[in-house]
Amino acid sequence: YRREPKMKSAPRKSCKNCGEDIEEVLKIYSQTWKKQEANYQNFSSKLSLECNGPEMAIITQTNTPLGSKIVYDGERFRTLQVDQGMFNNFAKENPFPKKKWHTCAVVGNGGILGNSNCGKMIDSAQFVIRCNLPPLTDEYKKDVGVKTNLVTANPTIFLRKYGALIGRRLPLMEKLRIYGNSLLLLPPFSFAMNTAVSLRVLYTVEDFGGPVQPVFINPDYLYNVSLFWRSQGLKAVRPSTGIIMASLALELCENVDLYGFWPFAVHPYSFHELTNHYYDSQKVGSFHAMPVEFKLLLQLHSQGVIRLNLGDCE
Ligand code: CDP
């Protein structure tokens, strides 16, 4: 049913200048991966109990009725009472099906995807999740694919690159075209500064007539996901978009593959220097201490719950 990712070569087990963190990762990663059904069931039911992503991740007219009070997840003192105008912006129906997808790919934006040749593997998943409106142009297609079923958007992109949508709106519509009719996940209720710009994105897409489907991420869900990961040892103030999407995928899909998750400055196979993103020349910030999120994901990988893909694809 499912092609196993074919790795060109096994990761080398030692790299003198990479630091102990990476050595430790490679030691764990070099074990053969196999899904461990009981561990997967256990983890995804814990997530369902505490976060209930399939019902709660997206604001709908059912889970957030008229008159209810929204609490911003990034500014918990800030609330908003849902009036008729706001209510009309919410999805009428939950976009997620009751039945789990068989295979999902969650694509982080790590530089490790550069020259990975993993585009086909990624696109072969039934449901593909991408983060922060990543470029999927011809130059990257081979490495990251194009299929997109859900894409998240960080409002700073709209503020910086699209003039907060106060001026021309066509450039944004042209950018969004590459994501087809995927769900565009907006966070209007994380911080006050997100609200107006997220609404402008929704209205822009509605006025131009799609094809992406803007939906609002539920701040209650985000808050519960952050509590969940805190209980797993993640002390960061806010979990990254990537780990939030991995959590959602673990509730929506039987088999979850992660690509582009590698917060280190050297490649695990070739040891060449990497940029933070596959599409830019920004340096990787964290070099020494193994980023905690990655450690948690690696732990899930070694327990057969989720599959981290670090190698190049055939
Ligand atoms: O803005 P943010 O760091 O949340 O995201 P991004 O840079 O657009 O990348 C999307 C996700 O990919 C992040 O949230 C991380 O989970 C993951 N990522 C990674 O694991 N390693 C990298 N070098 C870059 C991103």
Coordinates of C-alpha atoms and ligand atoms in Angstrom, one line a residue:
Y1 CA 0.0 0.0 0.0
R2 CA 2.8 2.3 0.8
R3 CA 6.2 2.8 -0.7
E4 CA 8.9 2.7 1.9
P5 CA 11.1 5.7 1.6
K6 CA 14.3 4.4 -0.1
M7 CA 17.4 6.0 1.3
K8 CA 20.4 6.4 -1.0
S9 CA 22.8 5.6 1.8
A10 CA 22.7 5.0 5.5
P11 CA 23.7 7.9 7.7
R12 CA 27.3 7.9 8.8
K13 CA 27.6 7.0 12.4
S14 CA 30.1 9.6 13.4
C15 CA 31.0 13.1 12.5
K16 CA 34.0 14.6 14.3
N17 CA 32.9 18.2 14.1
C18 CA 29.2 17.8 14.5
G19 CA 29.0 17.8 18.2
E20 CA 27.6 15.1 20.5
D21 CA 24.0 16.0 19.8
I22 CA 24.1 14.9 16.2
E23 CA 26.1 11.8 17.1
E24 CA 23.4 10.8 19.5
V25 CA 20.7 11.4 16.9
L26 CA 22.5 9.4 14.3
K27 CA 22.9 6.5 16.7
I28 CA 19.2 6.4 17.4
Y29 CA 18.2 7.1 13.8
S30 CA 20.3 4.3 12.3
Q31 CA 18.0 1.6 13.8
T32 CA 15.6 0.2 11.3
W33 CA 12.2 1.9 11.6
K34 CA 9.0 -0.1 12.0
K35 CA 5.6 1.2 12.9
Q36 CA 4.7 0.0 16.4
E37 CA 0.9 -0.1 16.4
A38 CA 0.4 -0.2 20.2
N39 CA 2.7 2.8 20.7
Y40 CA 0.9 4.7 17.9
Q41 CA -2.5 3.9 19.3
N42 CA -1.5 4.9 22.8
F43 CA 0.0 8.2 21.7
S44 CA -2.7 9.3 19.3
S45 CA -5.4 8.4 21.8
K46 CA -3.7 10.6 24.4
L47 CA -3.6 13.4 21.9
S48 CA -7.3 12.8 21.1
L49 CA -8.2 13.0 24.8
E50 CA -6.4 16.2 25.5
C51 CA -6.6 18.1 22.2
N52 CA -9.3 16.4 20.0
G53 CA -7.8 17.9 16.8
P54 CA -10.3 16.4 14.3
E55 CA -13.2 18.2 16.0
M56 CA -11.5 21.2 17.6
A57 CA -8.5 22.3 15.6
I58 CA -10.5 24.4 13.2
I59 CA -13.1 26.9 14.4
T60 CA -16.5 25.9 13.1
Q61 CA -20.0 27.3 13.8
T62 CA -20.6 24.2 15.8
N63 CA -17.6 24.2 18.2
T64 CA -17.6 28.1 18.5
P65 CA -21.3 29.2 18.7
L66 CA -22.7 32.7 18.5
G67 CA -22.1 34.5 21.8
S68 CA -19.2 32.2 22.9
K69 CA -16.0 33.7 24.3
I70 CA -12.8 33.2 22.5
V71 CA -9.6 33.3 24.5
Y72 CA -6.5 34.2 22.5
D73 CA -3.9 31.5 23.0
G74 CA -0.8 33.8 22.8
E75 CA -2.4 36.5 25.1
R76 CA -4.6 34.6 27.5
F77 CA -5.9 37.9 29.1
R78 CA -7.4 38.8 25.7
T79 CA -10.9 37.6 24.8
L80 CA -13.5 38.2 22.1
Q81 CA -17.2 37.6 22.2
V82 CA -18.4 36.0 19.0
D83 CA -21.0 38.4 17.4
Q84 CA -23.0 37.6 14.3
G85 CA -20.4 39.2 12.0
M86 CA -17.6 37.2 13.3
F87 CA -19.7 34.0 13.5
N88 CA -20.4 34.3 9.7
N89 CA -16.7 34.0 9.1
F90 CA -16.4 30.6 10.7
A91 CA -16.5 27.3 8.7
K92 CA -20.0 25.9 8.5
E93 CA -18.8 22.4 8.5
N94 CA -15.8 20.6 9.9
P95 CA -13.4 20.0 7.0
F96 CA -11.9 16.9 8.4
P97 CA -13.5 13.5 7.7
K98 CA -14.5 11.1 10.4
K99 CA -12.3 8.3 9.0
K100 CA -8.5 8.6 9.4
W101 CA -6.3 9.0 6.3
H102 CA -4.0 6.1 5.7
T103 CA -0.9 8.2 5.0
C104 CA 0.0 11.8 5.7
A105 CA 3.2 13.8 5.2
V106 CA 4.0 16.8 7.3
V107 CA 6.6 19.0 5.6
G108 CA 8.8 21.2 7.7
N109 CA 10.9 23.8 6.0
G110 CA 14.4 22.6 7.0
G111 CA 17.4 23.1 4.7
I112 CA 17.8 19.3 4.9
L113 CA 15.2 19.1 2.1
G114 CA 17.5 20.8 -0.4
N115 CA 18.6 18.3 -3.0
S116 CA 16.8 15.5 -1.1
N117 CA 14.8 14.4 -4.2
C118 CA 11.9 13.6 -1.8
G119 CA 9.2 15.4 -3.8
K120 CA 7.6 12.3 -5.2
M121 CA 7.6 10.5 -1.8
I122 CA 6.0 13.5 -0.2
D123 CA 3.4 13.8 -2.9
S124 CA 2.5 10.1 -2.7
A125 CA 0.9 10.7 0.8
Q126 CA -2.9 10.9 0.9
F127 CA -2.8 14.2 2.9
V128 CA 0.1 16.6 2.7
I129 CA 0.5 19.4 5.3
R130 CA 2.9 22.3 4.8
C131 CA 4.0 25.1 7.0
N132 CA 4.1 28.9 6.6
L133 CA 3.3 29.3 2.9
P134 CA 6.5 27.7 1.6
P135 CA 7.7 28.2 -2.0
L136 CA 6.8 25.2 -4.2
T137 CA 8.2 26.5 -7.5
D138 CA 9.9 24.4 -10.2
E139 CA 13.3 24.8 -8.7
Y140 CA 12.1 23.0 -5.4
K141 CA 9.5 20.6 -6.8
K142 CA 11.9 17.7 -7.1
D143 CA 12.8 18.0 -3.4
V144 CA 9.6 19.0 -1.7
G145 CA 6.8 18.1 -4.1
V146 CA 3.7 20.3 -4.8
K147 CA 0.7 18.4 -3.4
T148 CA -0.8 20.4 -0.6
N149 CA -4.0 19.6 1.4
L150 CA -3.4 22.0 4.3
V151 CA -1.0 24.9 4.5
T152 CA -0.5 27.1 7.5
A153 CA 0.1 30.9 7.2
N154 CA 2.0 33.0 9.6
P155 CA 0.5 36.6 9.6
T156 CA 4.0 38.2 9.6
I157 CA 4.2 37.0 6.0
F158 CA 1.1 39.0 5.1
L159 CA 2.4 42.0 7.0
R160 CA 5.9 42.0 5.5
K161 CA 5.4 40.7 2.0
Y162 CA 1.8 41.7 1.2
G163 CA 1.6 45.1 2.9
A164 CA -0.9 43.8 5.4
L165 CA -3.4 43.6 2.5
I166 CA -4.1 47.2 2.8
G167 CA -3.1 47.9 -0.8
R168 CA -3.2 45.5 -3.8
R169 CA -4.4 42.0 -3.1
L170 CA -3.7 40.3 -6.4
P171 CA 0.0 39.4 -5.5
L172 CA -1.3 37.4 -2.6
M173 CA -3.9 35.6 -4.8
E174 CA -1.1 34.7 -7.2
K175 CA 1.0 33.3 -4.4
L176 CA -1.8 31.2 -3.0
R177 CA -2.6 29.7 -6.4
I178 CA 0.2 27.1 -6.0
Y179 CA -1.7 25.5 -3.0
G180 CA -4.7 24.7 -5.1
N181 CA -7.9 24.1 -3.1
S182 CA -6.1 23.2 0.1
L183 CA -7.1 24.4 3.5
L184 CA -5.4 27.7 4.4
L185 CA -5.0 27.7 8.2
L186 CA -5.0 31.2 9.6
P187 CA -4.4 32.1 13.3
P188 CA -6.6 35.2 13.9
F189 CA -6.9 34.5 17.6
S190 CA -3.4 33.9 18.7
F191 CA -2.3 37.6 19.1
A192 CA -4.3 40.8 18.7
M193 CA -2.2 41.8 15.8
N194 CA -3.3 38.7 13.9
T195 CA -7.0 39.3 13.9
A196 CA -7.6 42.1 11.3
V197 CA -5.0 40.8 8.8
S198 CA -6.4 37.2 9.0
L199 CA -9.9 38.6 8.3
R200 CA -8.5 40.5 5.3
V201 CA -7.0 37.4 4.0
L202 CA -10.3 35.5 4.3
Y203 CA -12.2 38.4 2.6
T204 CA -9.6 38.6 -0.2
V205 CA -9.8 34.9 -1.0
E206 CA -13.6 35.0 -0.8
D207 CA -13.9 38.1 -3.0
F208 CA -11.5 36.7 -5.6
G209 CA -13.2 33.3 -5.4
G210 CA -10.6 30.8 -4.0
P211 CA -9.5 28.2 -4.8
V212 CA -7.8 27.9 -1.4
Q213 CA -10.2 27.4 1.5
P214 CA -9.3 29.8 4.4
V215 CA -10.1 28.4 7.9
F216 CA -9.3 29.7 11.4
I217 CA -7.2 27.6 13.8
N218 CA -8.9 27.4 17.1
P219 CA -6.9 29.0 20.0
D220 CA -8.3 26.5 22.4
Y221 CA -6.8 23.7 20.4
L222 CA -3.4 25.5 20.2
Y223 CA -3.5 26.0 24.0
N224 CA -4.3 22.4 24.6
V225 CA -1.5 21.3 22.2
S226 CA 1.0 23.4 24.1
L227 CA -0.2 22.0 27.4
F228 CA 0.1 18.5 26.0
W229 CA 3.7 19.0 24.8
R230 CA 4.6 20.7 28.1
S231 CA 3.5 17.5 29.8
Q232 CA 5.8 15.6 27.5
G233 CA 8.8 17.8 28.5
L234 CA 8.6 20.7 26.1
K235 CA 9.2 23.8 28.1
A236 CA 9.2 26.3 25.2
V237 CA 6.6 29.1 25.5
R238 CA 5.0 28.0 22.2
P239 CA 5.4 24.8 20.2
S240 CA 6.6 25.4 16.7
T241 CA 4.2 25.2 13.7
G242 CA 5.9 22.0 12.7
I243 CA 5.3 20.1 15.9
I244 CA 1.7 21.4 16.1
M245 CA 1.0 20.1 12.6
A246 CA 2.7 16.8 13.5
S247 CA 0.4 16.5 16.5
L248 CA -2.7 17.2 14.3
A249 CA -1.5 14.6 11.7
L250 CA -1.1 12.0 14.4
E251 CA -4.8 12.3 15.1
L252 CA -5.9 12.5 11.5
C253 CA -3.7 9.8 10.0
E254 CA -2.7 6.2 10.6
N255 CA 0.8 6.7 9.2
V256 CA 2.6 10.0 9.6
D257 CA 5.9 10.8 7.8
L258 CA 7.8 13.9 8.7
Y259 CA 10.1 15.7 6.2
G260 CA 12.2 18.8 6.6
F261 CA 12.6 18.5 10.3
W262 CA 16.2 18.9 11.1
P263 CA 17.2 21.9 13.2
F264 CA 20.9 21.4 12.8
A265 CA 23.5 23.2 10.7
V266 CA 25.1 20.1 9.2
H267 CA 23.5 17.4 7.0
P268 CA 23.3 14.0 8.7
Y269 CA 24.6 12.1 5.6
S270 CA 27.1 14.3 3.9
F271 CA 27.9 16.6 6.8
H272 CA 27.8 19.6 4.5
E273 CA 26.6 22.9 5.9
L274 CA 22.9 23.5 5.8
T275 CA 20.7 26.7 5.8
N276 CA 17.7 26.9 8.1
H277 CA 15.2 26.7 5.3
Y278 CA 15.4 24.8 2.0
Y279 CA 14.5 28.0 0.2
D280 CA 16.8 30.7 1.7
S281 CA 20.3 31.4 3.0
Q282 CA 19.4 32.1 6.6
K283 CA 21.8 30.4 9.0
V284 CA 20.5 27.7 11.4
G285 CA 20.3 29.2 14.9
S286 CA 20.7 26.3 17.2
F287 CA 23.9 24.4 16.6
H288 CA 25.0 23.0 19.9
A289 CA 22.1 22.1 22.3
M290 CA 19.9 19.5 20.6
P291 CA 16.6 21.3 20.1
V292 CA 14.1 19.9 22.5
E293 CA 11.3 19.5 20.0
F294 CA 13.4 17.5 17.7
K295 CA 14.4 15.2 20.6
L296 CA 10.8 14.5 21.3
L297 CA 10.1 13.7 17.7
L298 CA 13.1 11.5 17.5
Q299 CA 11.8 9.7 20.6
L300 CA 8.5 9.1 18.8
H301 CA 10.4 7.9 15.7
S302 CA 12.3 5.4 17.8
Q303 CA 9.0 4.2 19.4
G304 CA 7.5 3.6 15.9
V305 CA 4.8 6.3 16.4
I306 CA 5.9 8.7 13.7
R307 CA 8.5 8.4 11.0
L308 CA 11.2 11.0 10.6
N309 CA 12.7 11.1 7.2
L310 CA 16.3 12.4 7.2
G311 CA 17.7 10.7 4.2
D312 CA 17.6 11.6 0.5
C313 CA 15.0 9.7 -1.5
E314 CA 15.7 7.5 -4.5
Ligands
CDP1 O1 8.6 29.9 11.8 P1 8.8 28.5 12.2 O2 10.2 28.3 12.7 O3 7.8 28.0 13.1 O4 8.7 27.6 10.9 P2 9.5 27.5 9.6 O5 10.9 28.0 9.7 O6 8.6 28.0 8.5 O7 9.5 25.9 9.4 C1 8.3 25.1 9.6 C2 8.6 24.0 10.7 O8 9.6 23.2 10.2 C3 9.1 24.6 12.0 O9 8.1 25.0 12.8 C4 9.9 23.4 12.6 O10 9.0 22.5 13.2 C5 10.4 22.7 11.3 N1 11.9 23.0 11.0 C6 12.9 22.2 11.4 O11 12.6 21.2 12.1 N2 14.2 22.4 11.1 C7 14.5 23.5 10.4 N3 15.8 23.8 10.2 C8 13.5 24.4 10.0 C9 12.2 24.2 10.3

